[in-house]
Each structure stands twice: as structure tokens, then as C-alpha cells.
Amino acid sequence: MDSLAFDRNYPLNDLISDIKAGNRRALSKAISMAESSLDLDRKATENVLEALLPYTGNAKRIGITGSPGVGKSTFIESFGLACIEQGEKVAVLAIDPSSQSHGGSILGDKVRMPLLARSDNAYIRPSPSRLTLGGVSNATREALLLCEAAGFTTIIIETVGVGQSEVEVRSITDAFLLLMLPNAGDEIQGIKRGIMELADMMFINKADGQLLPLAEIAKGHVRSALSLMHSPTQGWDVPVITGSGLEQHGIQELLKMCDTFFDDSAPHHQALIERRAQQAKEWFEIALHRELILWAENQNSWNVDKQAYLDDIHQKNIVPSIAARKLIENLFNK
Ligand SMILES: Nc1nc2c(ncn2[C@@H]2O[C@H](COP(=O)(O)OP(=O)(O)OP(=O)(O)O)[C@@H](O)[C@H]2O)c(=O)[nH]1
Ligand SMILES: [Mg+2]
């Protein structure tokens, strides 16, 4: 059960101006409100987002994924600090689908990113993933806008490469980076082809110590796998870079690649503009479905009728798809 994030003693106008001033406590408060399903929080979030909308949209939104233990957090520490050296302000939103019950990986990530966690130019925040309809991406999408309004210029969204969450992260970011391990054969089999197809950039991590010689071989394997796939961004060739988050190798090369990716004058720039437009439309569609369901659940007859159909389905008296259609018809024919 959610606890109320909205604070009567903290007027929304103050909260809004504090976020615009880059105050991280205000930002955290607003993200907590966005994550809450309580009515009061929902209304407050909407007011805050409406006021801040003109200040959003200017960050580079970068998704990062990879198998558990591939070194994402360590990499983000190095990459984030390198971005800050270039004058960026970096926010990291970590989505951990495995942390439903124990409340996020924030402790882990703050330990894994000690310098970033202490930097004045960084903000690290776990984004609890919920399996409610469209829930994961709604709160995360709103958190992303809030970070932009707070002046963060690079937003990194980290997720573990084990399932649905990377598809969602792809659908809210401009650039998607896949981290892989140097033991190429196994790795390519372990990473689903569908996930490789989402990536704009590949980074073969842990190219250090004993694994160093394997990294170049892995690069060849990944390149040939990519040659059979379409780039997710039309006009952009997916680069494969080897490096080490731990030893900070390959990070500058990747940063340069990001600069090229986000270059306004690059031929694929139009594809990025279209991607954002498509993403806004998708968000609207997802929110619409959710609002319809919430509305239906507030109608008196809905829950009783639904339970009756569930019982019928259980008894094999009705096909689930037909039950769904009838439930909707009952709602409107009353
Ligand atoms: N050799 C080497 N080890 C690394 C590197 N990056 C991370 N590690 C080690 O790999 C382990 C996992 O690192 P994390 O950064 O926590 O990996 P992660 O992908 O964030 O892990 P999860 O969040 O659990 O999915 C740790 O023991 C790190 O010290 C690297 O570049 N080289
Ligand atoms: Mg991690």
C-alpha cells in the first residue's frame, strides 16, 4: 500500500520552483508522488508536471541494459563521471524488475556508484517496477520529465536484461546501449536476439585482465550478428566498442559515439525526432487504456459482474475473450 508522498506543509508552487532550481530533495519528493497511486498524489503530480512541461525534453535519454552482473552499475559510474567532466548533469533512474518486494536496488547502486552518488552534478534514483497496467513506464516516464525540469542534461535509465523491462526502457529513451561480456559465443546465445535488435550501441565490457584477448573476438562475433539485423535507428550504424567500466577503458570512445548519435546535423537526426513523437503517442495510448480500466473499476456494477464472469470462466462456462466483451457491453447497456 502506498503512503502519501504529498506534503500539505510543502506547497506545490514551492515544490515546483525548487525542482526548477535543481533541488534534489524536491525532485525526489515529486518522483515519489509520481510513483504513488493515491488520488491526492496523482492530482499533485499532474499539477507539478503541467507546470514543468515547458522545461522538459532537452536531455539526452539513454537506456542501458545487460545481463545481471555484466557490470552496468560500475560502467554507469565511469560513464556518468565522464559525462559530468564534459559539463553534463547526470540523472540515473534504475529499474530493477527483481526488486518488487524489497523496495529497489538503490542501496546496491549507491554503493556501486560511490563517486557518482556523491557528485553535486548527479542524481541516482531507483524506479520501482510494478506490474500494474502500464505502471512501470508511467512512473518512470514522469520521473524522466521531472529530472529534465530539474536541469539534468543526460538521463540514464538502467535496467537488467532479463525480460520485458528493456523493451519498455527502449520505448522511453533516445539511445539504447547494450552491455555484453567478452565470452562472445555464450553471450550471444544468452542475450535474446530481440534485445540485440533494440540496441543503438554495443559495449563489450570487462575487456580487461584475462578477458582482454576474448573481447576482440567477441567484437567480431557481435559485428557479424549485427550484420544480419536492422539498426533500430534508421541511418545509424550500430557501433561495437570494447572497454572496461572498472578500468575506464573505452569510455571516451563511447562518449564520442554518443556525441555523434545526438548530433543535430547527423543524417539520422530526423529518426530521433520521429522516435520521440512516436513515444509520446505510445505513452498516450497506454495511459488511455489505464484510464479506461480505472474508470470502469469505479462503476458500481463492474466488480460484481467481473467476479461473476471470472467464476464462469473458472467453470469453463465461457471463453475469456467473450466474457471480456460481455462485461464491457453490460457496463454500457445498463
Ligand atoms: N573485470 C571487471 N569486472 C567488473 C567490471 N565492471 C564490473 N565488474 C565486476 O562485476 C560485478 C558486477 O558488477 P556490477 O556493476 O554490479 O554489475 P551490474 O550489471 O550492475 O549487476 P546487476 O545490477 O546485479 O545486474 C562486480 O563484482 C564488479 O566489480 C569491469 O569492467 N571489469
Ligand atoms: Mg546494477
Short mmCIF file of C-alpha atoms and ligand atoms in Angstrom, two decimals:
data_model
loop_
_atom_site.label_atom_id
_atom_site.label_comp_id
_atom_site.label_asym_id
_atom_site.label_seq_id
_atom_site.Cartn_x
_atom_site.Cartn_y
_atom_site.Cartn_z
CA MET A 1 0.00 0.00 0.00
CA ASP A 2 1.31 3.43 -0.91
CA SER A 3 1.88 6.02 1.76
CA LEU A 4 1.08 9.62 0.91
CA ALA A 5 4.02 11.47 -0.60
CA PHE A 6 2.23 14.81 -0.94
CA ASP A 7 3.00 17.09 2.00
CA ARG A 8 0.46 19.78 2.94
CA ASN A 9 3.22 21.83 4.51
CA TYR A 10 5.13 21.94 1.24
CA PRO A 11 3.02 24.00 -1.19
CA LEU A 12 3.18 22.80 -4.78
CA ASN A 13 4.33 26.20 -6.01
CA ASP A 14 7.39 25.93 -3.77
CA LEU A 15 7.98 22.36 -4.83
CA ILE A 16 7.80 23.38 -8.49
CA SER A 17 10.24 26.26 -8.13
CA ASP A 18 12.58 24.10 -6.05
CA ILE A 19 12.63 21.47 -8.79
CA LYS A 20 13.37 24.14 -11.40
CA ALA A 21 16.24 25.31 -9.21
CA GLY A 22 17.65 21.77 -9.32
CA ASN A 23 16.89 20.88 -5.70
CA ARG A 24 17.26 17.12 -5.41
CA ARG A 25 15.06 16.72 -2.34
CA ALA A 26 12.23 18.42 -4.19
CA LEU A 27 12.87 16.20 -7.20
CA SER A 28 12.77 13.07 -5.02
CA LYS A 29 9.52 14.21 -3.43
CA ALA A 30 7.93 14.74 -6.84
CA ILE A 31 9.12 11.35 -8.12
CA SER A 32 7.65 9.69 -5.01
CA MET A 33 4.35 11.40 -5.76
CA ALA A 34 4.53 10.17 -9.37
CA GLU A 35 5.10 6.61 -8.15
CA SER A 36 2.16 6.71 -5.76
CA SER A 37 -1.29 5.56 -6.80
CA LEU A 38 -3.11 7.63 -4.16
CA ASP A 39 -5.55 10.19 -5.55
CA LEU A 40 -4.03 13.14 -3.75
CA ASP A 41 -0.55 12.26 -5.04
CA ARG A 42 -1.88 11.72 -8.53
CA LYS A 43 -3.52 15.16 -8.58
CA ALA A 44 -0.43 16.84 -7.15
CA THR A 45 1.79 15.10 -9.70
CA GLU A 46 -0.41 16.30 -12.53
CA ASN A 47 -0.18 19.89 -11.30
CA VAL A 48 3.58 19.65 -10.99
CA LEU A 49 4.01 18.08 -14.43
CA GLU A 50 1.76 20.65 -16.09
CA ALA A 51 3.79 23.48 -14.62
CA LEU A 52 7.09 21.88 -15.55
CA LEU A 53 6.27 20.63 -19.05
CA PRO A 54 7.86 23.68 -20.77
CA TYR A 55 11.15 22.84 -19.04
CA THR A 56 11.30 19.25 -20.24
CA GLY A 57 12.54 17.47 -23.35
CA ASN A 58 16.08 18.79 -23.55
CA ALA A 59 18.08 15.90 -22.11
CA LYS A 60 19.80 13.03 -23.83
CA ARG A 61 17.79 10.00 -22.74
CA ILE A 62 19.99 6.92 -22.68
CA GLY A 63 18.83 3.41 -21.80
CA ILE A 64 21.40 0.89 -20.59
CA THR A 65 20.81 -2.83 -20.28
CA GLY A 66 22.74 -6.08 -20.00
CA SER A 67 22.62 -9.40 -18.15
CA PRO A 68 22.84 -9.42 -14.35
CA GLY A 69 26.46 -8.89 -13.33
CA VAL A 70 27.67 -7.65 -16.73
CA GLY A 71 28.86 -4.52 -14.93
CA LYS A 72 26.12 -1.98 -15.61
CA SER A 73 26.37 -0.11 -12.32
CA THR A 74 30.17 0.03 -12.43
CA PHE A 75 30.00 1.19 -16.05
CA ILE A 76 27.42 3.88 -15.28
CA GLU A 77 29.68 5.22 -12.53
CA SER A 78 32.55 5.65 -15.05
CA PHE A 79 30.38 6.83 -17.90
CA GLY A 80 28.39 9.22 -15.70
CA LEU A 81 31.53 10.80 -14.29
CA ALA A 82 32.94 11.20 -17.81
CA CYS A 83 29.71 12.94 -18.86
CA ILE A 84 29.98 15.26 -15.85
CA GLU A 85 33.55 16.12 -16.85
CA GLN A 86 32.11 17.28 -20.16
CA GLY A 87 29.78 19.62 -18.29
CA GLU A 88 26.69 17.43 -18.18
CA LYS A 89 24.37 16.92 -15.23
CA VAL A 90 23.54 13.23 -14.96
CA ALA A 91 20.46 11.54 -13.52
CA VAL A 92 20.34 7.75 -13.20
CA LEU A 93 16.98 6.02 -12.90
CA ALA A 94 17.45 2.34 -12.12
CA ILE A 95 14.64 -0.08 -12.91
CA ASP A 96 15.05 -3.40 -11.21
CA PRO A 97 12.25 -5.82 -12.06
CA SER A 98 13.53 -8.27 -9.47
CA SER A 99 13.16 -5.79 -6.62
CA GLN A 100 9.36 -5.74 -6.37
CA SER A 101 9.26 -6.92 -2.81
CA HIS A 102 12.37 -5.48 -1.25
CA GLY A 103 11.94 -1.93 -2.50
CA GLY A 104 14.58 -1.28 -5.11
CA SER A 105 18.28 -1.63 -5.67
CA ILE A 106 19.13 1.88 -4.55
CA LEU A 107 21.42 0.78 -1.77
CA GLY A 108 23.26 -1.50 -4.14
CA ASP A 109 23.53 1.16 -6.78
CA LYS A 110 24.68 3.88 -4.41
CA VAL A 111 27.41 1.54 -3.22
CA ARG A 112 28.34 0.55 -6.78
CA MET A 113 28.38 4.20 -7.86
CA PRO A 114 30.09 5.86 -4.89
CA LEU A 115 31.61 8.83 -6.72
CA LEU A 116 28.55 9.48 -8.82
CA ALA A 117 26.34 9.23 -5.73
CA ARG A 118 28.42 11.95 -4.07
CA SER A 119 28.69 14.25 -7.07
CA ASP A 120 26.73 17.51 -6.99
CA ASN A 121 26.03 17.02 -10.67
CA ALA A 122 24.45 13.60 -10.37
CA TYR A 123 21.21 12.15 -9.06
CA ILE A 124 20.60 8.43 -8.58
CA ARG A 125 17.16 7.00 -8.01
CA PRO A 126 15.63 3.53 -8.23
CA SER A 127 12.38 3.30 -10.11
CA PRO A 128 10.25 0.58 -8.56
CA SER A 129 8.79 -1.55 -11.29
CA ARG A 130 5.19 -2.51 -10.83
CA LEU A 131 3.25 -4.97 -12.79
CA THR A 132 0.15 -2.81 -12.87
CA LEU A 133 -1.11 -2.00 -16.32
CA GLY A 134 1.41 0.36 -17.90
CA GLY A 135 2.64 1.09 -14.40
CA VAL A 136 6.35 0.67 -14.91
CA SER A 137 6.71 3.11 -17.67
CA ASN A 138 4.21 5.68 -16.46
CA ALA A 139 6.05 6.47 -13.23
CA THR A 140 9.43 6.21 -14.96
CA ARG A 141 8.34 8.44 -17.82
CA GLU A 142 7.13 11.02 -15.35
CA ALA A 143 10.36 10.74 -13.34
CA LEU A 144 12.29 11.33 -16.55
CA LEU A 145 10.41 14.58 -17.25
CA LEU A 146 10.90 15.69 -13.65
CA CYS A 147 14.67 15.10 -13.94
CA GLU A 148 14.77 17.17 -17.12
CA ALA A 149 12.89 20.01 -15.45
CA ALA A 150 15.42 19.84 -12.62
CA GLY A 151 18.16 20.59 -15.14
CA PHE A 152 19.65 17.16 -15.73
CA THR A 153 21.04 17.02 -19.26
CA THR A 154 21.81 13.31 -19.52
CA ILE A 155 19.30 10.83 -18.12
CA ILE A 156 20.47 7.25 -17.87
CA ILE A 157 17.84 4.57 -17.37
CA GLU A 158 19.35 1.30 -16.21
CA THR A 159 17.55 -2.00 -16.39
CA VAL A 160 18.50 -5.64 -16.07
CA GLY A 161 18.44 -7.53 -19.34
CA VAL A 162 16.11 -10.31 -18.37
CA GLY A 163 12.74 -9.60 -19.87
CA GLN A 164 10.09 -7.05 -20.65
CA SER A 165 11.70 -4.08 -18.92
CA GLU A 166 14.26 -3.42 -21.66
CA VAL A 167 11.50 -3.12 -24.23
CA GLU A 168 9.89 -0.52 -22.01
CA VAL A 169 13.16 1.32 -21.48
CA ARG A 170 13.79 1.33 -25.24
CA SER A 171 10.37 2.92 -25.62
CA ILE A 172 11.21 5.90 -23.40
CA THR A 173 14.80 6.63 -24.46
CA ASP A 174 16.56 8.13 -27.48
CA ALA A 175 19.61 5.88 -27.40
CA PHE A 176 19.81 2.31 -26.16
CA LEU A 177 23.10 0.78 -25.08
CA LEU A 178 23.62 -2.94 -24.57
CA LEU A 179 26.46 -4.13 -22.37
CA MET A 180 27.85 -7.57 -23.18
CA LEU A 181 30.54 -9.87 -21.83
CA PRO A 182 33.66 -10.86 -23.77
CA ASN A 183 32.84 -14.58 -23.84
CA ALA A 184 31.05 -13.95 -27.07
CA GLY A 185 29.59 -17.28 -28.11
CA ASP A 186 27.81 -17.90 -24.83
CA GLU A 187 26.87 -14.30 -24.52
CA ILE A 188 25.19 -14.02 -27.88
CA GLN A 189 23.20 -17.12 -27.09
CA GLY A 190 22.31 -15.76 -23.65
CA ILE A 191 21.15 -12.38 -24.91
CA LYS A 192 17.98 -12.71 -26.85
CA ARG A 193 18.27 -11.64 -30.45
CA GLY A 194 15.26 -9.40 -29.89
CA ILE A 195 17.20 -7.41 -27.32
CA MET A 196 20.24 -7.04 -29.58
CA GLU A 197 17.92 -5.59 -32.20
CA LEU A 198 16.88 -2.83 -29.80
CA ALA A 199 20.42 -1.52 -29.27
CA ASP A 200 21.89 1.60 -30.89
CA MET A 201 25.30 0.88 -29.41
CA MET A 202 27.08 -2.19 -28.06
CA PHE A 203 29.74 -2.07 -25.40
CA ILE A 204 31.70 -5.23 -24.75
CA ASN A 205 32.53 -4.71 -21.09
CA LYS A 206 35.16 -6.25 -18.81
CA ALA A 207 37.73 -6.08 -21.62
CA ASP A 208 40.49 -6.15 -19.01
CA GLY A 209 42.77 -8.71 -17.38
CA GLN A 210 42.30 -12.26 -18.57
CA LEU A 211 39.22 -11.42 -20.61
CA LEU A 212 41.02 -8.80 -22.72
CA PRO A 213 42.00 -11.11 -25.60
CA LEU A 214 38.48 -12.51 -25.75
CA ALA A 215 36.95 -9.07 -26.17
CA GLU A 216 38.27 -8.56 -29.70
CA ILE A 217 36.97 -11.98 -30.72
CA ALA A 218 33.62 -11.11 -29.16
CA LYS A 219 33.57 -7.87 -31.12
CA GLY A 220 33.89 -9.85 -34.35
CA HIS A 221 31.05 -12.16 -33.34
CA VAL A 222 28.79 -9.29 -32.36
CA ARG A 223 29.57 -7.43 -35.59
CA SER A 224 28.67 -10.41 -37.72
CA ALA A 225 25.48 -10.98 -35.73
CA LEU A 226 24.60 -7.30 -36.27
CA SER A 227 25.19 -7.51 -39.99
CA LEU A 228 22.08 -9.68 -40.16
CA MET A 229 19.92 -7.21 -38.24
CA HIS A 230 18.36 -3.82 -38.87
CA SER A 231 19.59 -0.86 -36.87
CA PRO A 232 16.77 0.39 -34.61
CA THR A 233 17.59 3.94 -35.76
CA GLN A 234 17.33 4.47 -39.48
CA GLY A 235 20.54 5.90 -40.95
CA TRP A 236 22.68 4.95 -37.96
CA ASP A 237 25.21 2.09 -37.99
CA VAL A 238 25.34 0.33 -34.63
CA PRO A 239 28.90 0.60 -33.28
CA VAL A 240 30.57 -2.11 -31.22
CA ILE A 241 33.07 -0.81 -28.69
CA THR A 242 35.22 -2.82 -26.31
CA GLY A 243 36.21 -1.46 -22.92
CA SER A 244 36.09 -1.74 -19.18
CA GLY A 245 33.83 0.12 -16.81
CA LEU A 246 36.10 -0.83 -13.95
CA GLU A 247 39.33 0.38 -15.59
CA GLN A 248 37.62 3.15 -17.52
CA HIS A 249 38.71 1.98 -20.94
CA GLY A 250 36.60 2.67 -23.98
CA ILE A 251 34.51 5.21 -22.11
CA GLN A 252 35.83 8.22 -24.06
CA GLU A 253 35.27 6.38 -27.33
CA LEU A 254 31.70 5.67 -26.29
CA LEU A 255 31.16 9.29 -25.26
CA LYS A 256 32.30 10.43 -28.71
CA MET A 257 29.90 7.93 -30.22
CA CYS A 258 27.09 9.41 -28.09
CA ASP A 259 28.01 12.91 -29.28
CA THR A 260 27.70 11.73 -32.87
CA PHE A 261 24.44 9.97 -32.08
CA PHE A 262 22.92 13.13 -30.60
CA ASP A 263 24.41 15.50 -33.20
CA ASP A 264 21.56 17.66 -34.59
CA SER A 265 23.15 17.74 -38.02
CA ALA A 266 23.62 13.96 -38.36
CA PRO A 267 21.60 12.25 -41.10
CA HIS A 268 19.70 10.09 -38.59
CA HIS A 269 18.59 13.10 -36.51
CA GLN A 270 15.16 13.07 -38.11
CA ALA A 271 14.73 9.46 -36.92
CA LEU A 272 15.28 10.63 -33.33
CA ILE A 273 12.67 13.37 -33.69
CA GLU A 274 10.21 10.86 -35.05
CA ARG A 275 11.09 8.42 -32.27
CA ARG A 276 10.15 10.99 -29.61
CA ALA A 277 6.88 11.79 -31.36
CA GLN A 278 6.08 8.09 -31.58
CA GLN A 279 6.94 7.61 -27.91
CA ALA A 280 4.62 10.43 -26.84
CA LYS A 281 1.84 8.82 -28.84
CA GLU A 282 2.55 5.42 -27.29
CA TRP A 283 2.51 6.90 -23.81
CA PHE A 284 -0.86 8.48 -24.55
CA GLU A 285 -2.28 5.18 -25.78
CA ILE A 286 -1.01 3.29 -22.72
CA ALA A 287 -2.38 5.95 -20.38
CA LEU A 288 -5.70 5.88 -22.20
CA HIS A 289 -6.07 2.14 -21.61
CA ARG A 290 -5.20 2.59 -17.98
CA GLU A 291 -7.65 5.45 -17.50
CA LEU A 292 -10.42 3.42 -19.12
CA ILE A 293 -9.82 0.49 -16.78
CA LEU A 294 -9.64 2.76 -13.73
CA TRP A 295 -12.88 4.42 -14.78
CA ALA A 296 -14.61 1.05 -15.26
CA GLU A 297 -13.41 -0.18 -11.88
CA ASN A 298 -15.11 2.81 -10.31
CA GLN A 299 -18.51 1.86 -11.72
CA ASN A 300 -20.75 0.08 -9.21
CA SER A 301 -21.69 -2.99 -11.22
CA TRP A 302 -18.22 -3.65 -12.62
CA ASN A 303 -16.60 -5.62 -9.84
CA VAL A 304 -19.65 -7.79 -9.15
CA ASP A 305 -20.10 -8.53 -12.85
CA LYS A 306 -16.42 -9.20 -13.29
CA GLN A 307 -16.38 -11.69 -10.44
CA ALA A 308 -19.38 -13.47 -11.92
CA TYR A 309 -17.58 -13.80 -15.26
CA LEU A 310 -14.42 -14.98 -13.52
CA ASP A 311 -16.45 -17.72 -11.85
CA ASP A 312 -17.95 -18.65 -15.21
CA ILE A 313 -14.52 -18.78 -16.81
CA HIS A 314 -13.31 -20.97 -13.97
CA GLN A 315 -16.25 -23.33 -14.54
CA LYS A 316 -15.41 -23.35 -18.27
CA ASN A 317 -18.84 -21.92 -18.99
CA ILE A 318 -17.49 -19.12 -21.14
CA VAL A 319 -14.45 -18.27 -23.27
CA PRO A 320 -12.40 -15.48 -21.57
CA SER A 321 -12.40 -13.19 -24.62
CA ILE A 322 -16.19 -13.42 -24.89
CA ALA A 323 -16.54 -12.76 -21.16
CA ALA A 324 -14.47 -9.59 -21.55
CA ARG A 325 -16.62 -8.31 -24.39
CA LYS A 326 -19.83 -9.08 -22.49
CA LEU A 327 -18.58 -7.39 -19.37
CA ILE A 328 -17.96 -4.21 -21.36
CA GLU A 329 -21.37 -4.46 -23.05
CA ASN A 330 -23.10 -4.88 -19.68
CA LEU A 331 -21.39 -1.72 -18.47
CA PHE A 332 -22.70 0.38 -21.34
CA ASN A 333 -26.13 -1.21 -21.78
CA LYS A 334 -27.30 -0.57 -18.27
N1 LIG B 1 36.90 -7.25 -14.56
C1 LIG B 1 35.89 -6.43 -14.48
N2 LIG B 1 34.94 -6.60 -13.54
C2 LIG B 1 33.91 -5.73 -13.49
C3 LIG B 1 33.79 -4.66 -14.41
N3 LIG B 1 32.65 -3.98 -14.12
C4 LIG B 1 32.08 -4.60 -13.08
N4 LIG B 1 32.83 -5.65 -12.68
C5 LIG B 1 32.54 -6.58 -11.56
O1 LIG B 1 31.39 -7.33 -11.91
C6 LIG B 1 30.50 -7.47 -10.78
C7 LIG B 1 29.13 -6.90 -11.12
O2 LIG B 1 29.26 -5.51 -11.34
P1 LIG B 1 28.01 -4.53 -11.33
O3 LIG B 1 28.49 -3.21 -11.80
O4 LIG B 1 27.30 -4.58 -10.05
O5 LIG B 1 27.10 -5.23 -12.44
P2 LIG B 1 25.57 -4.99 -12.78
O6 LIG B 1 25.41 -5.37 -14.21
O7 LIG B 1 25.12 -3.64 -12.38
O8 LIG B 1 24.87 -6.06 -11.87
P3 LIG B 1 23.29 -6.17 -11.51
O9 LIG B 1 22.81 -4.80 -11.13
O10 LIG B 1 23.27 -7.14 -10.37
O11 LIG B 1 22.62 -6.70 -12.74
C8 LIG B 1 31.21 -6.76 -9.63
O12 LIG B 1 31.90 -7.71 -8.90
C9 LIG B 1 32.14 -5.79 -10.32
O13 LIG B 1 33.29 -5.50 -9.55
C10 LIG B 1 34.81 -4.49 -15.40
O14 LIG B 1 34.82 -3.60 -16.24
N5 LIG B 1 35.83 -5.41 -15.38
MG MG B 2 23.48 -2.93 -11.19
#
